[in-house]
Amino acid sequence: MMDALCWDPVPEDEPELELKIIGIQGELWSETVMEDKDMEPLLAPRILALSEVAWTDKKRKREFKELLVGRIFGKKF
């Protein structure tokens, strides 16, 4: 999850690309997922992290990590 949360879709050395990005997507490589119930612990934190990357100002990421990840998903996952 931290990899997804720290990912920046706009390369630092090419800020002009930000105008060309219309969205992001996330994948789950499921060749190692044996049962449907095993997907949620893999997907839920990543979906939240990618949503944070896509929708939240970079300055607020630290708040997200501290409040949501630490309090909720730190206990569950």
Coordinates of C-alpha atoms in Angstrom, one line a residue:
M1 CA 0.0 0.0 0.0
M2 CA 2.8 2.4 0.8
D3 CA 4.1 2.0 -2.8
A4 CA 0.7 3.0 -4.2
L5 CA 0.5 5.9 -1.8
C6 CA 3.9 7.2 -2.6
W7 CA 3.5 6.8 -6.3
D8 CA 3.3 10.1 -8.3
P9 CA 1.7 9.8 -11.7
V10 CA 3.5 13.0 -12.8
P11 CA 7.2 12.5 -13.2
E12 CA 9.2 15.2 -11.3
D13 CA 11.3 16.0 -14.4
E14 CA 8.2 16.4 -16.7
P15 CA 5.6 18.5 -14.9
E16 CA 4.0 19.4 -18.2
L17 CA 2.6 15.9 -18.5
E18 CA 0.1 16.7 -15.7
L19 CA -2.2 18.4 -18.3
K20 CA -2.3 15.1 -20.3
I21 CA -3.3 12.8 -17.5
I22 CA -7.0 12.3 -17.3
G23 CA -7.0 9.6 -14.6
I24 CA -5.2 6.7 -13.1
Q25 CA -5.9 3.0 -12.7
G26 CA -4.8 0.2 -10.4
E27 CA -4.4 -3.5 -11.1
L28 CA -4.4 -6.7 -9.1
W29 CA -2.3 -9.5 -10.5
S30 CA -4.5 -12.4 -9.5
E31 CA -2.4 -15.4 -10.4
T32 CA -1.6 -15.9 -6.7
V33 CA -5.1 -15.2 -5.4
M34 CA -6.7 -18.6 -4.7
E35 CA -10.1 -17.5 -3.4
D36 CA -12.3 -14.4 -3.8
K37 CA -12.1 -13.7 0.0
D38 CA -8.3 -13.2 -0.4
M39 CA -8.8 -10.2 -2.8
E40 CA -10.2 -7.7 -0.3
P41 CA -7.2 -7.4 1.9
L42 CA -5.1 -6.9 -1.2
L43 CA -7.4 -4.4 -3.0
A44 CA -9.0 -2.3 -0.3
P45 CA -5.8 -0.5 0.9
R46 CA -4.6 0.0 -2.6
I47 CA -7.8 1.4 -3.8
L48 CA -7.8 3.9 -1.0
A49 CA -4.1 4.8 -1.6
L50 CA -4.7 5.3 -5.4
S51 CA -7.7 7.4 -4.7
E52 CA -5.6 9.6 -2.4
V53 CA -3.0 10.0 -5.1
A54 CA -5.6 10.8 -7.8
W55 CA -7.8 13.2 -5.8
T56 CA -5.9 14.8 -2.9
D57 CA -3.5 17.7 -3.0
K58 CA 0.1 16.4 -2.4
K59 CA 0.4 18.6 0.7
R60 CA -2.4 16.6 2.4
K61 CA -0.9 13.1 1.9
R62 CA 0.7 13.0 5.3
E63 CA -2.6 13.6 7.0
F64 CA -4.1 10.7 5.0
K65 CA -1.3 8.4 6.1
E66 CA -1.6 9.3 9.7
L67 CA -5.4 9.3 10.1
L68 CA -6.6 6.6 7.8
V69 CA -3.8 4.1 7.4
G70 CA -2.5 4.3 10.9
R71 CA -5.8 4.1 12.7
I72 CA -7.9 1.9 10.5
F73 CA -5.9 -0.2 8.2
G74 CA -2.9 -0.5 10.4
K75 CA -5.0 -2.6 12.7
K76 CA -6.9 -4.6 10.1
F77 CA -4.2 -5.4 7.5

